Short mmCIF file of C-alpha atoms in Angstrom, two decimals:
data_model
loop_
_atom_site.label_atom_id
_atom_site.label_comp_id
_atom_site.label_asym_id
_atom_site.label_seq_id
_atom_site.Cartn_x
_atom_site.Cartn_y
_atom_site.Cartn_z
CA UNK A 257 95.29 47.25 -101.82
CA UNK A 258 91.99 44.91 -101.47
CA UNK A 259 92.56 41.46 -101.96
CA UNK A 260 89.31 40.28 -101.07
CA UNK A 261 86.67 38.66 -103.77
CA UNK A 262 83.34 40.50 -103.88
CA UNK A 263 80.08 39.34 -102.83
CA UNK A 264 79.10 39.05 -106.41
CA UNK A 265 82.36 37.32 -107.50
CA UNK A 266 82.13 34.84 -104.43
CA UNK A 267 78.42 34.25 -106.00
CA UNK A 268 80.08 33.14 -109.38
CA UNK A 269 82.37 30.74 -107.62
CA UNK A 270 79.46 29.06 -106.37
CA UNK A 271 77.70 28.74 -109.71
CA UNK A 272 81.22 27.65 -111.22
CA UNK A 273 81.05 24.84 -108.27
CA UNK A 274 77.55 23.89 -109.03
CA UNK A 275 77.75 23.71 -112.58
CA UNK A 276 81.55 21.63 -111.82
CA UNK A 277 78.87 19.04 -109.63
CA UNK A 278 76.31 18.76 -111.74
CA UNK A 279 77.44 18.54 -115.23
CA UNK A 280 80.80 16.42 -114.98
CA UNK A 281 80.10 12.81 -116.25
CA UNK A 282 80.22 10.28 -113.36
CA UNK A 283 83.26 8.79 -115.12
CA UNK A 284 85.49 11.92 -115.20
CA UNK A 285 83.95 12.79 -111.22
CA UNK A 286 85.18 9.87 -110.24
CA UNK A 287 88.69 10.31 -111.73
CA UNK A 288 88.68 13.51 -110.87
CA UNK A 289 88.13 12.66 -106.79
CA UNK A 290 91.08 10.82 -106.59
CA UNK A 291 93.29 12.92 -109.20
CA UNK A 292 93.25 10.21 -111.88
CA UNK A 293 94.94 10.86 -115.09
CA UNK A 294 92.70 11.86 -118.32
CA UNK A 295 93.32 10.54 -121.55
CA UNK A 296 93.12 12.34 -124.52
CA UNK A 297 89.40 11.73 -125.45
CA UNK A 298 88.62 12.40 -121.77
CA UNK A 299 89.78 15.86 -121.88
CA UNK A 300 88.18 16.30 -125.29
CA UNK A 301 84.72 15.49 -123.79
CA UNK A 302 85.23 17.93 -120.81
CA UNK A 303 85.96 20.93 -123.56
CA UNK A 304 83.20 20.11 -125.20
CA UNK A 305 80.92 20.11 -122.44
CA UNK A 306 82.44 23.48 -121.35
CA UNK A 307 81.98 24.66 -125.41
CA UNK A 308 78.65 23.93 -125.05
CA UNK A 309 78.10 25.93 -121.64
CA UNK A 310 80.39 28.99 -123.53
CA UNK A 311 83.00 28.56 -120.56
CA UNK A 312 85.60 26.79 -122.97
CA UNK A 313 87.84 30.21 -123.56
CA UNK A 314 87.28 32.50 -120.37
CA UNK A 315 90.39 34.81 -122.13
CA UNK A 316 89.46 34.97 -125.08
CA UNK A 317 87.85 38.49 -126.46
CA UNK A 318 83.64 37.98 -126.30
CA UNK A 319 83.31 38.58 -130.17
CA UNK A 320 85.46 35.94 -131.03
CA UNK A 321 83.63 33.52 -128.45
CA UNK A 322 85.09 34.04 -125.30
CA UNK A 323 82.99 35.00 -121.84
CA UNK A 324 83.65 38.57 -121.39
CA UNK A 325 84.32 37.83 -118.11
CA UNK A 326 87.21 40.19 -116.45
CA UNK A 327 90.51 38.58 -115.01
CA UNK A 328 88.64 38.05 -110.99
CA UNK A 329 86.36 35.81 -112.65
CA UNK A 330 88.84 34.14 -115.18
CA UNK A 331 90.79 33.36 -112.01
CA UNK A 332 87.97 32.06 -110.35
CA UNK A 333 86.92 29.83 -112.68
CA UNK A 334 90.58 28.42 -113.01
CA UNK A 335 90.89 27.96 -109.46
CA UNK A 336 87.66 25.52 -108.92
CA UNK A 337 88.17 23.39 -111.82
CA UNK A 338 92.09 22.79 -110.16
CA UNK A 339 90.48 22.62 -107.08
CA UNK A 340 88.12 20.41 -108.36
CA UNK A 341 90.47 18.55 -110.19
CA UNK A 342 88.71 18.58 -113.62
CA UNK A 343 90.51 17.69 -116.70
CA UNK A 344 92.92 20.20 -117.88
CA UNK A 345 92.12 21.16 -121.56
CA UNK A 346 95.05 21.40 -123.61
CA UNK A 347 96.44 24.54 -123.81
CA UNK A 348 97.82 24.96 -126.98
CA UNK A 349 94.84 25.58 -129.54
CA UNK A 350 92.58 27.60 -126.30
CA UNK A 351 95.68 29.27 -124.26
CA UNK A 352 98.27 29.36 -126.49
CA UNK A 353 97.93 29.59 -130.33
CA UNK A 354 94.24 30.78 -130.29
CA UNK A 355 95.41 33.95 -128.59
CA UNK A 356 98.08 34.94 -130.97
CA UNK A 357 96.06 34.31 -133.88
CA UNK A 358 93.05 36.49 -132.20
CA UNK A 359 96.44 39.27 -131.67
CA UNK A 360 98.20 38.61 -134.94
CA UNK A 361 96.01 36.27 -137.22
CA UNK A 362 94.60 38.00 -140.72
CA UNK A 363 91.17 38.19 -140.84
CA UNK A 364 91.36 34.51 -143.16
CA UNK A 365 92.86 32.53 -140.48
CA UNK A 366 90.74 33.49 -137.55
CA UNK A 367 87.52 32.78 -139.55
CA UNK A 368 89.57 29.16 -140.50
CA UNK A 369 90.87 28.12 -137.41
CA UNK A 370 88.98 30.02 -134.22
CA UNK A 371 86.06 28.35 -134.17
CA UNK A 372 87.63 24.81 -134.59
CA UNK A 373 89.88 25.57 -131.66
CA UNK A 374 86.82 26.66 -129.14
CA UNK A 375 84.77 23.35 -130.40
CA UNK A 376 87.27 20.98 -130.12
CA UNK A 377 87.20 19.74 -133.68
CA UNK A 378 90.84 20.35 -134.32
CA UNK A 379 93.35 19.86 -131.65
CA UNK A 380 96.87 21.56 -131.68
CA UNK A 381 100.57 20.92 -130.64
CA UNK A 382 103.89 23.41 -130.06
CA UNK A 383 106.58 22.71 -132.27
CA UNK A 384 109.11 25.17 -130.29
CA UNK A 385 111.87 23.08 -129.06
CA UNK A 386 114.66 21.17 -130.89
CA UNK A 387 117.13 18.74 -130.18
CA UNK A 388 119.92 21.62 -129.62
CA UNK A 389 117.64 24.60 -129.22
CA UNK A 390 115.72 24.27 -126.50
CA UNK A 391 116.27 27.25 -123.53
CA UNK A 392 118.03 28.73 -126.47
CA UNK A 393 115.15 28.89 -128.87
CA UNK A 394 116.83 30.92 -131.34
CA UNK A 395 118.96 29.00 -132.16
CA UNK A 396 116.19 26.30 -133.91
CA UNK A 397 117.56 25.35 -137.74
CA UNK A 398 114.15 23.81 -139.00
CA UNK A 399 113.84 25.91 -142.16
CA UNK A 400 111.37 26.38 -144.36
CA UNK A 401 112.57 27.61 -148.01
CA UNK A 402 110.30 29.76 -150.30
CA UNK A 403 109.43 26.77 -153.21
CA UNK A 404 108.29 30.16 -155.86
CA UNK A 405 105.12 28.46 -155.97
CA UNK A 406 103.30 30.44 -152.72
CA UNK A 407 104.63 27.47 -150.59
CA UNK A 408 107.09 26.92 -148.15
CA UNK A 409 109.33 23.79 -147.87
CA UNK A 410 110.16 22.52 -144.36
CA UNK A 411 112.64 20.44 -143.51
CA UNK A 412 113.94 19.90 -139.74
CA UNK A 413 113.15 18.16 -136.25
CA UNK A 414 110.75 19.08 -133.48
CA UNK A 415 111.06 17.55 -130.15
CA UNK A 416 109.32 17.55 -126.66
CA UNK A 417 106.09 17.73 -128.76
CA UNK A 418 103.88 17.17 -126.34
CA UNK A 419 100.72 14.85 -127.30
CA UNK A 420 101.53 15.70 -130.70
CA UNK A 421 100.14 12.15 -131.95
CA UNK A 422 96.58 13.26 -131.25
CA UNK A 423 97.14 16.61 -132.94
CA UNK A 424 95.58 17.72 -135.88
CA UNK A 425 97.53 21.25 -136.54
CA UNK A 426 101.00 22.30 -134.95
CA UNK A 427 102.59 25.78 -134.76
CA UNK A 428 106.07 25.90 -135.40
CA UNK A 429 108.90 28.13 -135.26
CA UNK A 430 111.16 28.30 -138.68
CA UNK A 431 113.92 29.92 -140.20
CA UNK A 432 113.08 31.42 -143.18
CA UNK A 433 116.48 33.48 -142.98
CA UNK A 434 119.70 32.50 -142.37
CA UNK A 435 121.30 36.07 -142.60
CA UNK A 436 121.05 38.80 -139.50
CA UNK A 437 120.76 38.04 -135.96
CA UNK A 438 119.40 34.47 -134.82
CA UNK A 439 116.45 35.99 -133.70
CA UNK A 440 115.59 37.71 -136.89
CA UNK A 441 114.88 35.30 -139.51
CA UNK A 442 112.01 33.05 -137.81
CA UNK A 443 108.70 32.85 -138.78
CA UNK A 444 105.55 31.48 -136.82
CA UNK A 445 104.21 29.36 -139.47
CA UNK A 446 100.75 26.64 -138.61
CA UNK A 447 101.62 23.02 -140.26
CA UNK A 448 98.98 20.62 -140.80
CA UNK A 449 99.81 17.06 -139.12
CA UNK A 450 98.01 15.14 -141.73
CA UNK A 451 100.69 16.89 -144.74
CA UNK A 452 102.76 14.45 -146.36
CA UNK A 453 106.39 14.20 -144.92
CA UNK A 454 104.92 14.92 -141.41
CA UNK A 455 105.80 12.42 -138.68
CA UNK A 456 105.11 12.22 -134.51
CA UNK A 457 106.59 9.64 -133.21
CA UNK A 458 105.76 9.43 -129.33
CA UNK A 459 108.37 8.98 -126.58
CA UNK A 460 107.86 7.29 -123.21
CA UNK A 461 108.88 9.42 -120.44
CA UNK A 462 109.81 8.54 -116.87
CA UNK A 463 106.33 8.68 -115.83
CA UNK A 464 105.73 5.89 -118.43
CA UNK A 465 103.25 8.27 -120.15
CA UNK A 466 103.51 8.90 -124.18
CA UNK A 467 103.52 12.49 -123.53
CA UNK A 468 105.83 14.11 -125.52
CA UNK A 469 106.92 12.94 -129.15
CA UNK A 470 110.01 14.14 -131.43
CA UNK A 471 108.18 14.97 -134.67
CA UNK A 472 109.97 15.23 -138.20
CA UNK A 473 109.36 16.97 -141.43
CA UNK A 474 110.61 16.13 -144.29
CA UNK A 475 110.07 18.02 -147.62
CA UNK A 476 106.58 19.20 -145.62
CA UNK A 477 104.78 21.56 -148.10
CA UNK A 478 103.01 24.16 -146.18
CA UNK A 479 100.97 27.25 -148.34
CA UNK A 480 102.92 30.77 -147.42
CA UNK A 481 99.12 31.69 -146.30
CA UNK A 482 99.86 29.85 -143.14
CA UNK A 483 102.58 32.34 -141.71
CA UNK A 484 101.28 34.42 -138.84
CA UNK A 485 102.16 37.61 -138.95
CA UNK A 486 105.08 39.26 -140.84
CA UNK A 487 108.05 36.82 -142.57
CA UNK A 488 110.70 36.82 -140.39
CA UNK A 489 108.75 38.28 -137.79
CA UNK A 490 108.12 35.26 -135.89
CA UNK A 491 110.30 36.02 -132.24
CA UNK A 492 108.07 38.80 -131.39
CA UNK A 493 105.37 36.65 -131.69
CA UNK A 494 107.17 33.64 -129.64
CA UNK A 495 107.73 35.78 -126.65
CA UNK A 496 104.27 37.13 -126.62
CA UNK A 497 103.27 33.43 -126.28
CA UNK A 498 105.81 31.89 -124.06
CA UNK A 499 104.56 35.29 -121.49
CA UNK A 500 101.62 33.81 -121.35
CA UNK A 501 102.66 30.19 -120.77
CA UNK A 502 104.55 31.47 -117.76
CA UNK A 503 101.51 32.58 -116.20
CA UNK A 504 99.75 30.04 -116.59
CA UNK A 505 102.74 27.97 -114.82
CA UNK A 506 102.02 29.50 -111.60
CA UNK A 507 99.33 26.94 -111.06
CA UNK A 508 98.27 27.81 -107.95
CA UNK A 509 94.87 25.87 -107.84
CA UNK A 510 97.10 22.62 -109.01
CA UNK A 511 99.37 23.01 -105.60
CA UNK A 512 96.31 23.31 -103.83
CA UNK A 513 95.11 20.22 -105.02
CA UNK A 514 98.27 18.49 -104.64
CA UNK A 515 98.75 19.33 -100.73
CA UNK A 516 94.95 18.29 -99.74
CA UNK A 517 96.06 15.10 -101.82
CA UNK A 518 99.28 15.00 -99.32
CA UNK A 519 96.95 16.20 -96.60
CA UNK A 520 94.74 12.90 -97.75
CA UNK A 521 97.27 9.84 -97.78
CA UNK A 522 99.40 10.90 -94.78
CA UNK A 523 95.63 10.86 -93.09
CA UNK A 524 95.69 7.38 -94.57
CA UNK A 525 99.20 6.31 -92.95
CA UNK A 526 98.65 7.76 -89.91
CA UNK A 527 101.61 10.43 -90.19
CA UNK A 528 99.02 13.35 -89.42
CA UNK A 529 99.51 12.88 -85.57
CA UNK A 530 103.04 13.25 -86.12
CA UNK A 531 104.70 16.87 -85.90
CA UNK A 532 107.18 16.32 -87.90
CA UNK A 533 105.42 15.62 -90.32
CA UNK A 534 102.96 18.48 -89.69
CA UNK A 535 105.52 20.54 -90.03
CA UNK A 536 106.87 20.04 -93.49
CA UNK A 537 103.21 20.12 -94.66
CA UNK A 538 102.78 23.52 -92.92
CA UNK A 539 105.67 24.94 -94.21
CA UNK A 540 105.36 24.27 -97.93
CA UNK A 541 101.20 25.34 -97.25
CA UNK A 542 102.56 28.48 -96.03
CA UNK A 543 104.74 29.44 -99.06
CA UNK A 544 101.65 27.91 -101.73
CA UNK A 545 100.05 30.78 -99.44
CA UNK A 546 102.32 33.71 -100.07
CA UNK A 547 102.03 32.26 -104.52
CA UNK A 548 98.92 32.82 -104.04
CA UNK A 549 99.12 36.33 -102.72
CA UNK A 550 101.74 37.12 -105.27
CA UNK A 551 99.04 35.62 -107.62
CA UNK A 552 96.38 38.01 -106.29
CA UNK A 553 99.08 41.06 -106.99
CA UNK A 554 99.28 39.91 -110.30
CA UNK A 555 95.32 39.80 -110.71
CA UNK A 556 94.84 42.87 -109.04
CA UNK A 557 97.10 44.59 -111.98
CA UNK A 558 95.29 42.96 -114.58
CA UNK A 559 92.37 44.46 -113.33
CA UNK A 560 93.54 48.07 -113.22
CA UNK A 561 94.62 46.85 -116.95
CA UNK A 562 98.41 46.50 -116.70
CA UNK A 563 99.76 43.91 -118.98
CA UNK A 564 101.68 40.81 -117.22
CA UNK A 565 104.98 41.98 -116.95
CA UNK A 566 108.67 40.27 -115.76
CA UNK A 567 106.75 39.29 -112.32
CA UNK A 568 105.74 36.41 -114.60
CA UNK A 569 108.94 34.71 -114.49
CA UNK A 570 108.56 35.34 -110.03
CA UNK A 571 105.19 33.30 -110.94
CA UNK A 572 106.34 31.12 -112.86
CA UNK A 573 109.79 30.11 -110.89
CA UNK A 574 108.00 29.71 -107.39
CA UNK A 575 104.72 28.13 -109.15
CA UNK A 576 106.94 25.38 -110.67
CA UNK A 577 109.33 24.99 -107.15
CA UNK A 578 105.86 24.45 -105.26
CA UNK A 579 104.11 22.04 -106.89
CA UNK A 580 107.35 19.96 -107.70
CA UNK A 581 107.78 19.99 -103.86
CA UNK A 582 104.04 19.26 -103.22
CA UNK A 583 104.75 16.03 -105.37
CA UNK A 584 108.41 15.31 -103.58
CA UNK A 585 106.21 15.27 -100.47
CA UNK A 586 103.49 13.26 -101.88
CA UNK A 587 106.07 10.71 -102.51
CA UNK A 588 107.70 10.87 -98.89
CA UNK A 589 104.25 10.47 -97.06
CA UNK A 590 103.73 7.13 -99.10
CA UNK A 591 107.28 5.62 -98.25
CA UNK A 592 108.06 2.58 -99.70
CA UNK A 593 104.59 2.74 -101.59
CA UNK A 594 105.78 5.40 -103.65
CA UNK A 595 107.91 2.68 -105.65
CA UNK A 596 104.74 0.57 -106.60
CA UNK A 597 103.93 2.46 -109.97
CA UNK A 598 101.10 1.27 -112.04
CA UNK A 599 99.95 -2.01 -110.21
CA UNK A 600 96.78 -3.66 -110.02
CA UNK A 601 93.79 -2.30 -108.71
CA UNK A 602 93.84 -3.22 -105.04
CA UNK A 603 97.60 -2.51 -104.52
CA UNK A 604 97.49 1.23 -104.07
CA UNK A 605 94.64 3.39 -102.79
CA UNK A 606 93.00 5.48 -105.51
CA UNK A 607 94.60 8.26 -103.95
CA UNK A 608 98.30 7.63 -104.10
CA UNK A 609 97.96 5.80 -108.09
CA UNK A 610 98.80 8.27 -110.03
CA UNK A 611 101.25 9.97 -107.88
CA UNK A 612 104.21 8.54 -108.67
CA UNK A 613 103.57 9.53 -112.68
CA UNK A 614 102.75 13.20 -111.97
CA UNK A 615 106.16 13.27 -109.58
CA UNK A 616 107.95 12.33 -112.30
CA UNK A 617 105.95 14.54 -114.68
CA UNK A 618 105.90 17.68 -112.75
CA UNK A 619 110.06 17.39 -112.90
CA UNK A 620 109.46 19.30 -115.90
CA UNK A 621 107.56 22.57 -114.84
CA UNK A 622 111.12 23.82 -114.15
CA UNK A 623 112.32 23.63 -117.57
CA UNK A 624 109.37 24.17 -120.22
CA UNK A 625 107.92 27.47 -120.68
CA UNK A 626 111.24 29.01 -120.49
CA UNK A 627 113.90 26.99 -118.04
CA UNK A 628 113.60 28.90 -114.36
CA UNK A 629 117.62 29.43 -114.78
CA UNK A 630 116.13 31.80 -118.14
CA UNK A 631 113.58 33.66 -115.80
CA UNK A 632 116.05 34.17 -112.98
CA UNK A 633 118.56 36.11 -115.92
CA UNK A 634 114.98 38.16 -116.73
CA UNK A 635 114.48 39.02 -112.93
CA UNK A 636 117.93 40.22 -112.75
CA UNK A 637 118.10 42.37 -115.58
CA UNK A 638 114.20 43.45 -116.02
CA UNK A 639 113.66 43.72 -112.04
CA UNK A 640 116.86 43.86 -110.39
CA UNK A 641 118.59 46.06 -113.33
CA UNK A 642 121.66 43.67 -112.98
CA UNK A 643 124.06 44.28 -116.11
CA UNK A 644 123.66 41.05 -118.83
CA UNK A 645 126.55 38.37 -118.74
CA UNK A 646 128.72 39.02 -121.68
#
């Protein structure tokens, strides 16, 4: 098997650097150099400079404005805007809903909501997880009741809604049967925030960031048009998306970052003379290095034009471990520092600012898409053939 990039692929990574260099606003460069955080409108204005180029949806089919490109380039293109560390878009109107409308959508709603999705115009939220439903999707009780008038009626609680105060549309999970298996019964239905009876209400999490909001609906009227796919038929389409989520969890160009960040502000303490801590650097470097490889397996498949199968959840499991302990170690080369979170300019370098807030951040790779304690029971029983627990 060759693992090695092509002369004409190693070409495109330099025009994805170049065009990284040139067009990124001196603002977002100069958050970007030291891993700053983006707001919301920050990562808007990065999509729509990368609308404009045609580089917003690299996965998405050509026809429906994506790039055509195949999955070495895709790849490539993720890997220097990590390793650049360029805003990351949202990921649920381009990566997640976008995809299964493109898959499942009727011909209405991917003339309706496509287009706003690539531009930027509209942006979107997950409403997946519930106060007791969470690893255990199925087991969500919003409902949404047939009103006889082409409507549905939905009544329930969201939560872990992440950035859904900015959002303009979310895609939900529902039951819209409560007879048959708790899978069966649960449509995919799209909700408009701005409905009546809608309500985000933002949380702040550990890394005093209003990421994630519970979000309510009461009496929300939402037109029966807005179901994707079959009533009822809505698990099929939830696993299709939460595959791809996993995926994308790998993050390998996000580790990469993270360590030359390490690599950066133990430099800055003078710890790099020091084997010790040489040594814990090298070792975690040398796992991110077999990811990657693992990464390249998985690219190499997509290429021959296997579909992502239940190596996703190896991905995802050792993606999530790494870059949690890229950020552990982030915190142990600062020391004492580490406790100094959100202080004055001056206080910390621009390197170490924001570390603290992604540490605490990143504590959650190992439970969304799908808790790692889910994808070890899929390794065991789609990869290992290990009998299910009763």
């Amino acid at each position: 098997m060759d693992l090695s990039f092509t002369p004409d692929q190693e070409a495109f990574r330099e025009e994805v650097r170049e065009f990284i260099r040139t067009q990124m606003p001196p603002h977002l460069a100069a958050k970007a150099a030291v891993d700053g955080h983006f707001e919301h409108e920050e990562v808007m204005e990065w999509q729509k400079i990368l609308y404009r180029k045609g580089w917003v949806a690299p996965h998405w089919p050509k026809e429906v404005g994506g790039t055509g490109w195949d999955a070495a380039r895709r790849f490539i293109f993720s890997e220097e805007l990590e390793k650049a560390g360029a805003p990351t878009l949202s990921p649920f109107g381009l990566a997640m809903v976008g995809p299964l409308i493109i898959q499942f959508g009727s011909d209405a709603q991917k003339q309706r909501f496509l287009p706003k999705i690539l531009s930027g115009e509209e942006a979107w939220c997950q409403g997946y997880s519930e106060p007791e439903a969470g690893s255990d999707l199925a087991s969500l009780r919003t409902t949404a009741v047939d009103d006889g008038k082409g409507n549905f009626v939905v009544n329930g609680q969201k939560t872990w809604t992440t950035y859904g105060q900015y959002a303009d549309w979310i895609f939900c999970l529902v039951r819209t049967n409560q007879t048959g298996k708790k899978q069966t019964g649960i449509s995919f239905l799209l909700i408009d925030m701005k409905t009546p009876g809608v309500k985000a209400v933002p949380m702040l999490t550990t890394g005093h960031t209003p990421a994630f909001c519970d979000t309510y609906f009461d009496n929300v009227v939402v037109p029966k048009e807005n179901v994707v796919g079959p009533v009822d038929g809505g698990w099929t389409m939830a696993k299709a998306l939460l595959g791809h989520e996993r995926t994308l969890i790998a993050a390998v160009g996000t580790s990469t970052r993270a360590l030359i960040r390490v690599k950066r502000i133990a430099q800055e303490h003078g710890l790099l003379a020091d084997p010790a801590w040489r040594g814990r650097i090298a070792r975690l470097e040398i796992e991110l290095e077999a990811l990657r490889m693992q990464n390249y397996r998985a690219l190499v498949g997509a290429q021959l034009g296997h579909a992502p199968g239940p190596e996703s959840s190896v991905l995802k499991i050792r993606g999530s471990e790494i870059l949690q302990q890229a950020m552990e170690l982030a915190m142990d080369v600062m020391g004492p520092s580490c406790m100094a979170w959100f202080t004055p300019p001056g206080v910390l370098s621009p390197s170490e600012q924001w570390i603290p807030s992604a540490f605490n951040y990143t504590r959650a790779t190992t439970i969304y898409g799908g808790s790692n304690e889910i994808q070890r029971n899929v390794i065991a029983k789609w990869i290992l053939g290990l009998p299910a627990q009763a």
